[in-house]
Structures are given as structure tokens and as C-alpha cells.
PDB file of C-alpha atoms in Angstrom:
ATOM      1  CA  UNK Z   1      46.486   1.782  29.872  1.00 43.00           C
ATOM      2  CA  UNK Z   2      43.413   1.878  32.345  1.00 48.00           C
ATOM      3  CA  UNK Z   3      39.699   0.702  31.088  1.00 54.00           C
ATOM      4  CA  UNK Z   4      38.530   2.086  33.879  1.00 64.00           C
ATOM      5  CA  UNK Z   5      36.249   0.499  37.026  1.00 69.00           C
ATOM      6  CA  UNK Z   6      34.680  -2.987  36.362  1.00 71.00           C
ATOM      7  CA  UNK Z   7      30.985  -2.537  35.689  1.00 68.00           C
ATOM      8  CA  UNK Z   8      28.753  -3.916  38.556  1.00 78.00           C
ATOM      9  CA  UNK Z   9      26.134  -6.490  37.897  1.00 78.00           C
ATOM     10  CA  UNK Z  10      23.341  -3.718  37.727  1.00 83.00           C
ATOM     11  CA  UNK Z  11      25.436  -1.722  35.098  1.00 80.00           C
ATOM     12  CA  UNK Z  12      26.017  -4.454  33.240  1.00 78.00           C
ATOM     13  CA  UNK Z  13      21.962  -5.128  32.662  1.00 85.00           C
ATOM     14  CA  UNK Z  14      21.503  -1.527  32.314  1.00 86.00           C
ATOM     15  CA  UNK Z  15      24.165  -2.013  29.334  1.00 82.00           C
ATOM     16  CA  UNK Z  16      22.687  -5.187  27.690  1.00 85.00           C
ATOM     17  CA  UNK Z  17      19.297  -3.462  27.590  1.00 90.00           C
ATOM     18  CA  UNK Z  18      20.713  -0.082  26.288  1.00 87.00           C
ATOM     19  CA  UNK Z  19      22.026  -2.155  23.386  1.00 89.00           C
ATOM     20  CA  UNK Z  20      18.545  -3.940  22.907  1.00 91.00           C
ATOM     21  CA  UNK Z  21      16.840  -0.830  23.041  1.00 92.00           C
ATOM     22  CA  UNK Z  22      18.975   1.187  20.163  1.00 90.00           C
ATOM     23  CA  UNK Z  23      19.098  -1.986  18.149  1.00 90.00           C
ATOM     24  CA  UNK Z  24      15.344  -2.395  18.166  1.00 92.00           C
ATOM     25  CA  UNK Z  25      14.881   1.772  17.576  1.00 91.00           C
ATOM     26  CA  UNK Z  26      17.857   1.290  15.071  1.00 90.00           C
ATOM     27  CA  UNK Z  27      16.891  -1.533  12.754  1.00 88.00           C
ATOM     28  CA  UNK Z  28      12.990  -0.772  13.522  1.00 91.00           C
ATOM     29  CA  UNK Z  29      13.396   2.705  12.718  1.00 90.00           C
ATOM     30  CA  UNK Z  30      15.656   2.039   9.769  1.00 92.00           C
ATOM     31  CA  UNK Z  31      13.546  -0.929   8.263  1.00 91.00           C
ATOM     32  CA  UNK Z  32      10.181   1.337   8.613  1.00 90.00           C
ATOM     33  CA  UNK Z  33      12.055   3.855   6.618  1.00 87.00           C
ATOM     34  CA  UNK Z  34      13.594   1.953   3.659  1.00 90.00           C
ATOM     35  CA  UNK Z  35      10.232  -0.067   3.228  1.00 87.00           C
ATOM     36  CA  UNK Z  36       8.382   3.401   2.263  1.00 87.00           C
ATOM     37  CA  UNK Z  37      10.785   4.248   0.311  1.00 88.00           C
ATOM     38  CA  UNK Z  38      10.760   1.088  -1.473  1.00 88.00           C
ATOM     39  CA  UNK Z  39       7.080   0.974  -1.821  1.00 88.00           C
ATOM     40  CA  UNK Z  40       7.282   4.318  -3.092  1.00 88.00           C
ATOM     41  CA  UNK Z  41       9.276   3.252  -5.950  1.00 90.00           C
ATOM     42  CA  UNK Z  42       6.962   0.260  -6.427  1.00 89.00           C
ATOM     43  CA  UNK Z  43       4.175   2.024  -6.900  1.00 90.00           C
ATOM     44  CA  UNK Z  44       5.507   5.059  -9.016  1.00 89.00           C
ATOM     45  CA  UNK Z  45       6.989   1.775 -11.573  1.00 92.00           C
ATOM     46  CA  UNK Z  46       3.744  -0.052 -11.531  1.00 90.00           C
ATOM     47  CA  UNK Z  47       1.003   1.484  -9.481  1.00 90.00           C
ATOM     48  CA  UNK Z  48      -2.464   2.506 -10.920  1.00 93.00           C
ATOM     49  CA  UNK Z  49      -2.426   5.772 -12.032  1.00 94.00           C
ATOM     50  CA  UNK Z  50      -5.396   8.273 -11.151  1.00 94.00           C
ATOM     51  CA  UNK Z  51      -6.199  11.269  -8.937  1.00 94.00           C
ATOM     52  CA  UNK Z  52      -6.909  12.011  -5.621  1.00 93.00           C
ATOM     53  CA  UNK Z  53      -9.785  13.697  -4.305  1.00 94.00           C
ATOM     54  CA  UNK Z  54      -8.482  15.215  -1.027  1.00 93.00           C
ATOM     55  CA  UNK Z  55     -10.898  15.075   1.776  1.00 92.00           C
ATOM     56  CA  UNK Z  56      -9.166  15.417   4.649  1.00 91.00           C
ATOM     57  CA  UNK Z  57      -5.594  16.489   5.679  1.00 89.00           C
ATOM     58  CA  UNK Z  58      -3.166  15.531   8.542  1.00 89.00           C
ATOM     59  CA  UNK Z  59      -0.784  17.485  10.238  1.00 88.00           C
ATOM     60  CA  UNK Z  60       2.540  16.724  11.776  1.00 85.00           C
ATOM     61  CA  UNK Z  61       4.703  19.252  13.870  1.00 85.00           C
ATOM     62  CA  UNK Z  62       5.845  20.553  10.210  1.00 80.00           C
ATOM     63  CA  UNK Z  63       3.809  20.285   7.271  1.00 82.00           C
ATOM     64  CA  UNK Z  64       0.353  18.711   6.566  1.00 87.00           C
ATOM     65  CA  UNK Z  65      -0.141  15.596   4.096  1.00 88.00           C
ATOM     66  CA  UNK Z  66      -3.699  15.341   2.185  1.00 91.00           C
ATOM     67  CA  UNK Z  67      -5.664  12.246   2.705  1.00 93.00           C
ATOM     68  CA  UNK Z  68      -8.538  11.668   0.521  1.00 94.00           C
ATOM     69  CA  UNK Z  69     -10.288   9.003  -2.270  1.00 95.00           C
ATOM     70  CA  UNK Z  70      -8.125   7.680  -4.453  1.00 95.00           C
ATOM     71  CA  UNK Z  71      -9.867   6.717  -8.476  1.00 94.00           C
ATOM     72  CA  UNK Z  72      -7.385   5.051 -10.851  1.00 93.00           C
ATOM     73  CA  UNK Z  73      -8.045   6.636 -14.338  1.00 92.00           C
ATOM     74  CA  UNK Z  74      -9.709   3.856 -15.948  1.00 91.00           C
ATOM     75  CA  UNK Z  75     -12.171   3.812 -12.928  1.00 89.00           C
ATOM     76  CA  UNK Z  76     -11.606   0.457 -11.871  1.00 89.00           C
ATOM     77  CA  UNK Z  77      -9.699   1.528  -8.606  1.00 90.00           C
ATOM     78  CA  UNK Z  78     -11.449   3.484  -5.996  1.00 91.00           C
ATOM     79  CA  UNK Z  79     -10.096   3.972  -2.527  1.00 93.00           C
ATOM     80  CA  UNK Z  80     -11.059   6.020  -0.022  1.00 94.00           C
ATOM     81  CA  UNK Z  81      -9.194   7.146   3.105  1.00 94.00           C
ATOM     82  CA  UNK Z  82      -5.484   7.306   1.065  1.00 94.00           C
ATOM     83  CA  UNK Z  83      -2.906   9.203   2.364  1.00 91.00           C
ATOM     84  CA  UNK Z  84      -0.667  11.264  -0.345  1.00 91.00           C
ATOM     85  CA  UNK Z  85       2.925  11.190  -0.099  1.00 88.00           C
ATOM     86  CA  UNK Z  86       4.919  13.711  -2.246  1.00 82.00           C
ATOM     87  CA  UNK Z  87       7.606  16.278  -1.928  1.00 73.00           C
ATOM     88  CA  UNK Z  88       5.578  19.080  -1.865  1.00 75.00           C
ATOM     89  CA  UNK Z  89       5.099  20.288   2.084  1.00 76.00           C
ATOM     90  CA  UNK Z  90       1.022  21.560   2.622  1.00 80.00           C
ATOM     91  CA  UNK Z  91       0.691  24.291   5.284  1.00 80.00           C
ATOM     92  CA  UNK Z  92      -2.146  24.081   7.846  1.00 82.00           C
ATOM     93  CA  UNK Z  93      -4.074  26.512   6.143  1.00 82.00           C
ATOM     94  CA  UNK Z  94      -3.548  25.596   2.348  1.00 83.00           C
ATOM     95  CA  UNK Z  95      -6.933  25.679   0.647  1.00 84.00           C
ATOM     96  CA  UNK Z  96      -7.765  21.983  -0.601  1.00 85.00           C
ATOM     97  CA  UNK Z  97      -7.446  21.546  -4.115  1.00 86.00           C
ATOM     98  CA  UNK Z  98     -10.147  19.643  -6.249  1.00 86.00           C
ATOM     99  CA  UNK Z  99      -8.324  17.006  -7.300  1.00 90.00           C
ATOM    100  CA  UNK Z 100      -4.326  16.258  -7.518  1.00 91.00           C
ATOM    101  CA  UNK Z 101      -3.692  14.572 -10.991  1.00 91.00           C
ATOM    102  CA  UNK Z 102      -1.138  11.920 -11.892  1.00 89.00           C
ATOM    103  CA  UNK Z 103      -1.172  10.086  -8.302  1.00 93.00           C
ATOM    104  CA  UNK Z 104      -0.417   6.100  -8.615  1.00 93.00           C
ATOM    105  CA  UNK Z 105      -1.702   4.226  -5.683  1.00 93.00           C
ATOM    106  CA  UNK Z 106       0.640   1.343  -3.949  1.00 90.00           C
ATOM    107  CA  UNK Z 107      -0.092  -1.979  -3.640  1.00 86.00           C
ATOM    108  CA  UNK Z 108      -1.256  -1.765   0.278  1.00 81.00           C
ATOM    109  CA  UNK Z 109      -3.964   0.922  -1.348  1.00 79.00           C
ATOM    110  CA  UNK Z 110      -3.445   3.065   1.900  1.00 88.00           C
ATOM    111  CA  UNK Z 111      -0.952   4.800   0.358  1.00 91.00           C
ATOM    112  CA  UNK Z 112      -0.669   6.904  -3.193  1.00 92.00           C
ATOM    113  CA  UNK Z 113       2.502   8.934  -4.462  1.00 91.00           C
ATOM    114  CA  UNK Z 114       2.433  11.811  -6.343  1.00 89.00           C
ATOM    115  CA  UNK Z 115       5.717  11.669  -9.459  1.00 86.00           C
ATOM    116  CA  UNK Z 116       7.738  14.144  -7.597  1.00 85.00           C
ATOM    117  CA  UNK Z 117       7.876  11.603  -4.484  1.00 86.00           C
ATOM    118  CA  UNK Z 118      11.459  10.819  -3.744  1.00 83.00           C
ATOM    119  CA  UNK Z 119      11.835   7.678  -2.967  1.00 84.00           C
ATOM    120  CA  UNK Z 120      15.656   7.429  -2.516  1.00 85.00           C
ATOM    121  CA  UNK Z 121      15.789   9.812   0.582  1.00 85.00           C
ATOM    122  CA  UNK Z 122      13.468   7.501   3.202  1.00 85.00           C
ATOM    123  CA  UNK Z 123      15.505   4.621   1.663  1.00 87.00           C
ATOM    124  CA  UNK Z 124      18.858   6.329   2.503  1.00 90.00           C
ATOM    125  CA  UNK Z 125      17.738   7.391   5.729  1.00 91.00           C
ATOM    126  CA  UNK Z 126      16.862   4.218   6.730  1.00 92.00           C
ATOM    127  CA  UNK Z 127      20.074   2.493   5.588  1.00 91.00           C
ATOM    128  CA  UNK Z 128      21.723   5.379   7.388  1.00 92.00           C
ATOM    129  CA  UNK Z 129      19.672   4.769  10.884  1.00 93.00           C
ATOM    130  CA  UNK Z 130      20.268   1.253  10.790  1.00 91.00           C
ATOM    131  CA  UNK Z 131      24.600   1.520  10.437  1.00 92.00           C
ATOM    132  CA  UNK Z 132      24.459   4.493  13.117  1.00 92.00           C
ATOM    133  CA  UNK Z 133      22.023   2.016  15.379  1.00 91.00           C
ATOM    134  CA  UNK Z 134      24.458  -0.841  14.558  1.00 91.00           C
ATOM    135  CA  UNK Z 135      27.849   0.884  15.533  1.00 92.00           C
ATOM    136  CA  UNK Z 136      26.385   2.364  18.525  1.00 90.00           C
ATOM    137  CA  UNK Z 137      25.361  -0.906  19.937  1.00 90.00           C
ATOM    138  CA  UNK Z 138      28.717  -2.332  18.568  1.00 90.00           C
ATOM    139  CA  UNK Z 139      30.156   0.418  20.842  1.00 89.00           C
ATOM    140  CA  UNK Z 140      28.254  -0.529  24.019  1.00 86.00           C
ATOM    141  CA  UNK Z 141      29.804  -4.099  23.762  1.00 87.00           C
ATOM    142  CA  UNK Z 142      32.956  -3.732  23.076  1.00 87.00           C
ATOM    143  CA  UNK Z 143      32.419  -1.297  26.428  1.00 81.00           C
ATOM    144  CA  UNK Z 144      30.817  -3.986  28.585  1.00 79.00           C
ATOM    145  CA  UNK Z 145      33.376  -6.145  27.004  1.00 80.00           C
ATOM    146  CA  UNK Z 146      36.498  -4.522  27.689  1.00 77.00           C
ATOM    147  CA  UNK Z 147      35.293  -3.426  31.541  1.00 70.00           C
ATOM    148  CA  UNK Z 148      34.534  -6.892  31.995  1.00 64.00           C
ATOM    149  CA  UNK Z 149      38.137  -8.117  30.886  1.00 59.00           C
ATOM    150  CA  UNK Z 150      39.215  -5.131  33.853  1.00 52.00           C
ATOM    151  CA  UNK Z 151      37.438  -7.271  36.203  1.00 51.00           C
ATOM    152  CA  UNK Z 152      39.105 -10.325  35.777  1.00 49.00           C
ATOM    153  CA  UNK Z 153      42.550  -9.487  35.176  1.00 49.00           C
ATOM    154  CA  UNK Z 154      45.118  -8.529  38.076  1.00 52.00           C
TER     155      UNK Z 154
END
């Protein structure tokens, strides 16, 4: 059975720095994920509760997300500038409500989550982008590996 051509010196880098590259995106991309999703759990066990006064809203390719001042219900907290994660998706021209109710603010205090924020889907999703970054890579060397051993046997 054939492995094919022996990889060249240049292919070889080009290789090495393919599997750099999807391991950083991979684990990067992955870690990113899981860490919102385990701050969002954080702060919906032990997060000041309060309301958000939206003031502001930014929009991706697909939905919007409201930023706005964050004040904990006992009035101790206030935060300004704190985006609003939640499963509900805000359209571009959604009319800004006065305040969203029963918000609890993580402990970085950019960040609040609404009750309905599920946390177990950026957490899986990262887990899941992490394994597919790792086998991929895993792939690439057992590739470089294998067309090396091509090179030096007869």
C-alpha cells in the first residue's frame, strides 16, 4: 500500500504551521466558548440580581444584543456599559424596552444574563470545537508522519 509522494521541505512547514494554526483557532476558539458559558452559569448561581436599563444595542450579522446600565436590586451595584446575554434574539428594529427585569450581573460586571440564558450550549460548543480542532491536527501529523516514513524507506 502506497502513502503517496514524500512531502518536500516547504510542504512539510506549510504542514507544521497548518497544525499550529487549527490548534490555536481550535483550543482558542473552544476555550473562549466554554468560559462564557461557564461564567454564565456563575453568575445566574450567584450573581447580583437587578435590571437593565438598555441604552444602546449591538448588532451582529443575525440578531442584535442590548447593552445598557446594569442596577442590582438592592442598589448597591450600578454598571453602566453591560452587555445582555439571553436566549431571546432582538431584531434591528425592536423598540427598546424600559427596563429588562430579573438580569444578574457576572463577576467581570461587563457582562449580565437574563434566566433564560443557556449556558450549556456555548459550553458544549466549545468542548465540541476543541475535539474537532484536536483530531484535525492529530490528522495532519499522522499525514506528515506517515509521508515522511515514505521518504526514508526503499
Amino acid at each position: 500500500m502506497s502513502t503517496g509522494r514524500p512531502l518536500r521541505t516547504r510542504e512539510r512547514v506549510l504542514v507544521r504551521i497548518a497544525v499550529v494554526f487549527v490548534l490555536l483557532v481550535a483550543l482558542g476558539g473552544g476555550a473562549g466558548l466554554a468560559a462564557e458559558g461557564l461564567e454564565g452559569r456563575a453568575a445566574l448561581r450567584d450573581g447580583p440580581v437587578g435590571a437593565l436599563a438598555p441604552t444602546d444595542r449591538q448588532c451582529g450579522k443575525e440578531s442584535c444584543t442590548w447593552i445598557g446600565t446594569f442596577t442590582s436590586a438592592d442598589g448597591r451595584v450600578t454598571e453602566r456599559d453591560v452587555d445582555l446575554r439571553d436566549d431571546v434574539e432582538v431584531s434591528r428594529g425592536e423598540a427598546m424596552p424600559g427596563t429588562i427585569d430579573g438580569v444578574r450581573l457576572a463577576e467581570d460586571s461587563e457582562t449580565a444574563y437574563t434566566t433564560d440564558y443557556g449556558w450549556r450550549a456555548p459550553l458544549a460548543k466549545g468542548a465540541a470545537m476543541a475535539a474537532v480542532g484536536l483530531a484535525i491536527a492529530a490528522g495532519l501529523i499522522l499525514m506528515l508522519r506517515s509521508r515522511g516514513r515514505a521518504a526514508v524507506s526503499p
